[in-house]
Tab-separated table of C-alpha atoms and ligand atoms in Angstrom:
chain	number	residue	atom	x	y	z
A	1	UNK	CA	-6.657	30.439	6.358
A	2	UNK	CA	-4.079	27.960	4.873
A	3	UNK	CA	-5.853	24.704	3.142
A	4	UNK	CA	-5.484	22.037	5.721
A	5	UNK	CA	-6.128	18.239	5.778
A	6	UNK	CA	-9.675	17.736	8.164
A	7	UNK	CA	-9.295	15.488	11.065
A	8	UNK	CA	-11.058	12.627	9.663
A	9	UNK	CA	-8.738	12.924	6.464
A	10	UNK	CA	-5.922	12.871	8.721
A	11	UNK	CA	-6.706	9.877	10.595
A	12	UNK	CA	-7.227	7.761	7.164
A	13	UNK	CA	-3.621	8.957	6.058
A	14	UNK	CA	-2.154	7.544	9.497
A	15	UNK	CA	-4.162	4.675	9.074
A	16	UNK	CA	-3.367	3.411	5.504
A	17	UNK	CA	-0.165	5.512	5.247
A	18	UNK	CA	-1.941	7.106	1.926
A	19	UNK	CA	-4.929	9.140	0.904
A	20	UNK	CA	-6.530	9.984	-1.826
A	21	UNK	CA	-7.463	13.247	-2.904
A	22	UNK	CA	-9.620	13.991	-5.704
A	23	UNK	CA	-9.708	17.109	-7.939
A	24	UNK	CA	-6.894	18.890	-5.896
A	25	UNK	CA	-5.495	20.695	-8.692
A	26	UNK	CA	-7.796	22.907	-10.475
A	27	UNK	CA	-8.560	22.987	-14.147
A	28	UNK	CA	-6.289	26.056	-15.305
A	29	UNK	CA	-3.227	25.113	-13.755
A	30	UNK	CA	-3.767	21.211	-15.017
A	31	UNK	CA	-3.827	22.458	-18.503
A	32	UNK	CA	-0.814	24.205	-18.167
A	33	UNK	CA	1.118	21.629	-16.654
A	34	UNK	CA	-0.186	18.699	-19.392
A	35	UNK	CA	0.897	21.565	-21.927
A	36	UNK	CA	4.115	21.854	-19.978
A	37	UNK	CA	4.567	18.303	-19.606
A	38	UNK	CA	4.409	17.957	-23.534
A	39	UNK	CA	6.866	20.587	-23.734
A	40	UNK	CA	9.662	18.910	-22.005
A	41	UNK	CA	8.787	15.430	-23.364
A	42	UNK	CA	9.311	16.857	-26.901
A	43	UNK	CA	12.451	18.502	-25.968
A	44	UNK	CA	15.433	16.747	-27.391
A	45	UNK	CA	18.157	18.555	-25.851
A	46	UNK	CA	16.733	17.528	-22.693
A	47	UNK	CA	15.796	13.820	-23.678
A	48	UNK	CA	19.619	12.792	-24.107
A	49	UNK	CA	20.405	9.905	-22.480
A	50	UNK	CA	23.601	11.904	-21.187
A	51	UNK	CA	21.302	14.265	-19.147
A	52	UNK	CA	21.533	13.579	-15.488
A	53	UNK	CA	17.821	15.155	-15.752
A	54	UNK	CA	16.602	12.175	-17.690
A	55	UNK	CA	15.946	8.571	-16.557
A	56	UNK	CA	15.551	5.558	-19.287
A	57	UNK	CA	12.942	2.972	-18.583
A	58	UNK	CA	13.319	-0.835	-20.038
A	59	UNK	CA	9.723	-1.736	-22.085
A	60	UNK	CA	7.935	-4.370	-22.976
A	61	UNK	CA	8.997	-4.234	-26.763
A	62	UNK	CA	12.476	-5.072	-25.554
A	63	UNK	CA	14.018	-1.231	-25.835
A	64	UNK	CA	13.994	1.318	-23.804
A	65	UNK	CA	12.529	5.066	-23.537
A	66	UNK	CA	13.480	8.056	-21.466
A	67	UNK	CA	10.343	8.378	-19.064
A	68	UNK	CA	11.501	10.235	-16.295
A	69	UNK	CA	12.971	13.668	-15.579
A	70	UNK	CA	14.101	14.265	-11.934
A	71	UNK	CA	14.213	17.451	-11.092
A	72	UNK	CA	11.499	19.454	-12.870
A	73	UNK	CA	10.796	22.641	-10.727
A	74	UNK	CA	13.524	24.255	-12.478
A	75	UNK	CA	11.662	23.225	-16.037
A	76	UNK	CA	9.030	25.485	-16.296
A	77	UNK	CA	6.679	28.278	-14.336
A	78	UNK	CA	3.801	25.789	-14.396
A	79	UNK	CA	5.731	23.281	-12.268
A	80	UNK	CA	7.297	25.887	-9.718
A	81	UNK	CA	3.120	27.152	-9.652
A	82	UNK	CA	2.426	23.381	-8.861
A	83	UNK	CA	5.204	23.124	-5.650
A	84	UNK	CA	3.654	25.799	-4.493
A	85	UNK	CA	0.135	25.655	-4.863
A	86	UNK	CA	-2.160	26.511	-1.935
A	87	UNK	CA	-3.416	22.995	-1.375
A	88	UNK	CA	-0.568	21.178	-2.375
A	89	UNK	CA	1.874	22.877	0.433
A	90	UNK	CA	-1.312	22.715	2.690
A	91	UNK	CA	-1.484	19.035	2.406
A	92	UNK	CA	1.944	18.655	2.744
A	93	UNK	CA	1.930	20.632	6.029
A	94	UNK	CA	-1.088	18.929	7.461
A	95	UNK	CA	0.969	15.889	6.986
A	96	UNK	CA	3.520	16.578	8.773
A	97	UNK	CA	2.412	18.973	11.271
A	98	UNK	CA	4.312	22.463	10.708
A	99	UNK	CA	6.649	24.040	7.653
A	100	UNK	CA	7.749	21.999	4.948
A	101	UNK	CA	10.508	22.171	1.963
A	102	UNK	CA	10.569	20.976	-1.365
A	103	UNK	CA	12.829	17.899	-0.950
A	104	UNK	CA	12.123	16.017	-4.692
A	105	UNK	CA	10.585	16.245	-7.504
A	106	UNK	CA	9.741	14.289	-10.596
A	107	UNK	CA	7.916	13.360	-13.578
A	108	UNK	CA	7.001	9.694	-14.889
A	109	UNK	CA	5.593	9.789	-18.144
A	110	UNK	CA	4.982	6.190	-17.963
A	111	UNK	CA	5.005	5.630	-21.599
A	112	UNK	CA	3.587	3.225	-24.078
A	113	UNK	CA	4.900	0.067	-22.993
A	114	UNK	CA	7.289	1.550	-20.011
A	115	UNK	CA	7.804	-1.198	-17.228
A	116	UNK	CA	5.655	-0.692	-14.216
A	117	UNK	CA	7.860	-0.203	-11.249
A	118	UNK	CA	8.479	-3.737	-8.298
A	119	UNK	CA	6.796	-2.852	-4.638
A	120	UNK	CA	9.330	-0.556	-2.359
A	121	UNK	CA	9.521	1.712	0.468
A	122	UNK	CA	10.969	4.938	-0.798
A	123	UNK	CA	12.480	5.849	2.392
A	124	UNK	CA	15.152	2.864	1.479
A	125	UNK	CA	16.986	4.939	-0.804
A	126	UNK	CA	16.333	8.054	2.020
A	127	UNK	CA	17.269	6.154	5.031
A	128	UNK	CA	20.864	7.871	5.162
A	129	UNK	CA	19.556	11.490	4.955
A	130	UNK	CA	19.420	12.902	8.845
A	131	UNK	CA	15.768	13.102	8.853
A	132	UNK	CA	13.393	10.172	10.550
A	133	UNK	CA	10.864	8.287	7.664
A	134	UNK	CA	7.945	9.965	8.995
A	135	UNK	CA	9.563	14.035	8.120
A	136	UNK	CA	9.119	12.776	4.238
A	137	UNK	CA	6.199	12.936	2.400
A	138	UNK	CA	5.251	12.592	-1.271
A	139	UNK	CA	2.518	13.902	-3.341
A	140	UNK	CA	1.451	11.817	-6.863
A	141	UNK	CA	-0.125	14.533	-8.892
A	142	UNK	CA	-2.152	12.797	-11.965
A	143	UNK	CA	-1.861	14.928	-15.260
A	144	UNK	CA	-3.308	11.629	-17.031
A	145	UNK	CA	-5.734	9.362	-16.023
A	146	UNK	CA	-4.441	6.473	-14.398
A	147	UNK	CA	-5.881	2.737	-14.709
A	148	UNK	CA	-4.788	-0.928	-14.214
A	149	UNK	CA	-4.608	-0.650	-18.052
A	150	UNK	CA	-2.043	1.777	-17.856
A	151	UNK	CA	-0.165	1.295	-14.901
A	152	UNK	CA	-1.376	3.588	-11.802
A	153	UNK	CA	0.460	2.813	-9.053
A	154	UNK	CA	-0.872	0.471	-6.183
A	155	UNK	CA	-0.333	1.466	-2.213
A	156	UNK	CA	0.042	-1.219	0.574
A	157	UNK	CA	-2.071	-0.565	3.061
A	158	UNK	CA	-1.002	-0.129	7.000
A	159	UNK	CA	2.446	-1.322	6.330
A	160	UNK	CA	4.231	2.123	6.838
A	161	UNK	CA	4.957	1.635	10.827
A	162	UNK	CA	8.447	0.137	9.731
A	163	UNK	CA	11.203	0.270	7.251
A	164	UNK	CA	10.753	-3.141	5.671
A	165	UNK	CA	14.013	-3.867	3.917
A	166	UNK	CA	17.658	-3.701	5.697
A	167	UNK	CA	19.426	-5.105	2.817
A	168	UNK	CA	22.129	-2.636	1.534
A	169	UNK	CA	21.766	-1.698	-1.847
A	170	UNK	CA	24.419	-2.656	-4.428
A	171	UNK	CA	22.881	-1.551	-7.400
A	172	UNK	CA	21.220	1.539	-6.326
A	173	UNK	CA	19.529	2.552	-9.827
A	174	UNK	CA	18.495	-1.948	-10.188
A	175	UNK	CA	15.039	-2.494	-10.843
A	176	UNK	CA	14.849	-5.522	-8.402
A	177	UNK	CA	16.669	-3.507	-5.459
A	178	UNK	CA	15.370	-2.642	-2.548
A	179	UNK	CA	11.973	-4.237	-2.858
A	180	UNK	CA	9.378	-4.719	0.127
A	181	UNK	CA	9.679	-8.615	0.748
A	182	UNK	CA	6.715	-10.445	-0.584
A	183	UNK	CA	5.868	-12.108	3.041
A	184	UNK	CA	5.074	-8.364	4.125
A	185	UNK	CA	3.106	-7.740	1.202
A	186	UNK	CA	1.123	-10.687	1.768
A	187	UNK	CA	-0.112	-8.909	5.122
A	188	UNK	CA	-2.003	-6.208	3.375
A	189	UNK	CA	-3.378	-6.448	-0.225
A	190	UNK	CA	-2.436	-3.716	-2.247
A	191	UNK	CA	-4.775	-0.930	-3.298
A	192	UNK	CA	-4.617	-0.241	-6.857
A	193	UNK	CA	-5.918	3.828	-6.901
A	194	UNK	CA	-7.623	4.660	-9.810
A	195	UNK	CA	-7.144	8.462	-10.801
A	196	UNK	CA	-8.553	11.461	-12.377
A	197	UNK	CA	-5.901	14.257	-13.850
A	198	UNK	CA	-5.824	16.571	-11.070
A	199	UNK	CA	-6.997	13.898	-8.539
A	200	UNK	CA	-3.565	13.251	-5.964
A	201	UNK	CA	-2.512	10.580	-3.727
A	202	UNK	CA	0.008	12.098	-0.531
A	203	UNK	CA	1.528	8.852	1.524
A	204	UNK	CA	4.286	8.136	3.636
A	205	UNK	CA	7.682	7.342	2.900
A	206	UNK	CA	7.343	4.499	4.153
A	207	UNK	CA	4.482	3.123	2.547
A	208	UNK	CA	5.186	0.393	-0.139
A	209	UNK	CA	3.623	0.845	-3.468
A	210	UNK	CA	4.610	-0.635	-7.128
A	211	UNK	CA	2.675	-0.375	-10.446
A	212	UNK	CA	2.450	-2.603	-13.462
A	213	UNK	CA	3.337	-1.523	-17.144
A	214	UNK	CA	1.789	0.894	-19.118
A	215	UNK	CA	-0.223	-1.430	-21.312
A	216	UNK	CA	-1.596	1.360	-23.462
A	217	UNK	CA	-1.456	3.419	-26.266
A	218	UNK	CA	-0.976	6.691	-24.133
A	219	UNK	CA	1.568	7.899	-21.515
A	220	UNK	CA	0.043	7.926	-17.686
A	221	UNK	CA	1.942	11.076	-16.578
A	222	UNK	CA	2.015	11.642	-13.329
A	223	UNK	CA	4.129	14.168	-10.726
A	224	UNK	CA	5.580	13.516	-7.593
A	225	UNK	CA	6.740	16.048	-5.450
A	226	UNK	CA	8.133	15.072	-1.785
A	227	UNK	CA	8.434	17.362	0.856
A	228	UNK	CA	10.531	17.741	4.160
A	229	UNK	CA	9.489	18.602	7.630
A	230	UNK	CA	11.145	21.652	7.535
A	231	UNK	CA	12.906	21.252	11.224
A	232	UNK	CA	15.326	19.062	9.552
A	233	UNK	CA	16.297	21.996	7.717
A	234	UNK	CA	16.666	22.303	3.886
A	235	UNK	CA	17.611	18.792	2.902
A	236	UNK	CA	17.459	19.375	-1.234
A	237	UNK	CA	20.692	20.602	-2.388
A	238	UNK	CA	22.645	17.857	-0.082
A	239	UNK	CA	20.507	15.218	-1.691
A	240	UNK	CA	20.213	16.390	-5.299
A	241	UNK	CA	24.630	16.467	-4.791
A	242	UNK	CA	24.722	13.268	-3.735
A	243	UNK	CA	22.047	12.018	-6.070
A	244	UNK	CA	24.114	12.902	-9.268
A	245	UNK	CA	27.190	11.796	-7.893
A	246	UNK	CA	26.303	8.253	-7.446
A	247	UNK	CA	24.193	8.442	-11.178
A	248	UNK	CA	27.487	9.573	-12.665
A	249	UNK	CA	29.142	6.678	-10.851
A	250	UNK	CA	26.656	4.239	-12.178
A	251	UNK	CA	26.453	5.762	-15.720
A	252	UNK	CA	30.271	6.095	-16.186
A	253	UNK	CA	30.377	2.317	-15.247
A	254	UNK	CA	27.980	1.432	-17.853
A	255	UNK	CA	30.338	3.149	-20.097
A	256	UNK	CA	28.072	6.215	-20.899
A	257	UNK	CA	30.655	9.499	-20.774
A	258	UNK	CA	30.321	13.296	-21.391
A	259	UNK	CA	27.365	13.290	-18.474
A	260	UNK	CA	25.447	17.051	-17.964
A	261	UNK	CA	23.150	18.264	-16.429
A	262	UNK	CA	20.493	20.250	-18.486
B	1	AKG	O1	4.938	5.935	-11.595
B	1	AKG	C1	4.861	4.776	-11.180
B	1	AKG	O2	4.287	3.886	-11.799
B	1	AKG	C2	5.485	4.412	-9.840
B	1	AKG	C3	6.669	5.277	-9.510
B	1	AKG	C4	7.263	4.955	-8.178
B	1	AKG	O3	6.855	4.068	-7.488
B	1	AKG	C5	8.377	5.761	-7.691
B	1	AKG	O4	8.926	6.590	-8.455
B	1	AKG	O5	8.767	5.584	-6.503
């Protein structure tokens, strides 16, 4: 039978709108994907800044550093193995109660000195798509350890019965857009969830969650894969369309030309 979420597991996730999952990936596939995740962090053709793939991050030193590449399933055998893992589309599925697609997928290397990310809902940047907040679900897969130290990311607890923030966003990619307003915050103190590589955290899209800088020596990567409920059909290539669209639009008007996608 199909790995499934227990009852008592489920009612925590509808409770906090998060849930943490220790050791869900096992130790074979983890080494692949931190040897994987080396890979494509050492790869220069895909860590130009002109790759649509790859996402700079401001740090504390004052520069900045590619940390992010969005997609990844297409990267490597170890993360398509990941997406569709037993107990990673079993989780997913629990979640949301019947057949799911891959909607997203991503990985933060959270570098040295990479800024932490300000508290938001990520459903903000969804809420055009023609699916409700509750048919989107994300998975944070740890392939490092993740501290305070080094930035592991913090969930609000209970706060995912509403979209917090109406304001429209004028500078989509901004770090200060679309943030959870601090008087909501103040109604649940955040959780910061300390993790184990392999160890993953599923919540809601609308649960709010930020993180802090990496203030190590090491990167804190982690993978996040969100999934669809599947009976609002196949929502990835529409997104991923639109997605590049407006980072072209942003990118060109920042002056940065010849834009790919590799
Ligand atoms: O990796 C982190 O520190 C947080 C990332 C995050 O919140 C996001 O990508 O929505």
């Amino acid at each position: 039978m199909a790995y499934q979420l227990t009852s008592s597991q489920l009612d925590h996730y509808r409770r906090d709108g998060y849930l943490h999952l220790p050791a869900v990936i096992g130790p074979d596939l983890l080494a692949s994907l931190d040897g994987e995740c080396r890979r494509v962090q050492s790869d220069s053709s895909l860590k130009d800044p002109r790759n649509l793939r790859a996402v700079a991050r401001r740090t504390l030193a004052g520069g900045t550093v590619i940390d992010r590449y969005d997609p990844i399933c297409d990267l490597s055998p170890s993360f398509e193995r990941l997406i569709h893992d037993d107990r990673v589309m079993g989780v997913a599925s629990s979640v949301v109660g019947g057949p799911v697609h891959l909607f997203k997928d991503k990985l933060i290397f959270k570098n040295p000195g990479a800024y932490g990310y300000g508290a938001h809902q990520d459903y903000t940047v969804w809420r055009d798509l023609p699916i409700p907040a509750e048919g989107l679900i994300s998975i944070l897969i740890a392939v490092d350890p993740a501290t305070a130290e080094n930035g592991a990311v913090r969930f609000y607890p209970g706060l995912h019965h509403q979209h917090h923030c109406e304001d429209e966003l004028k500078d989509l990619f901004g770090p200060a857009s679309g943030l959870t307003p601090s008087n909501v915050l103040a109604r649940a103190p955040g959780v910061l969830i300390d993790l184990d590589p392999g160890d993953a955290v599923i919540f809601s899209s609308l649960t709010p969650h930020d993180s802090a800088p990496n203030q190590t020596e090491h990167t804190r990567r982690a993978i996040f894969l969100t999934f669809s409920d599947a009976a609002y059909g196949d929502l990835r290539l529409p997104y991923y369309a639109n997605f590049h669209q407006h980072l072209r639009q942003d990118r060109a008007a920042a002056g940065e030309t010849d834009l790919f996608f590799r």
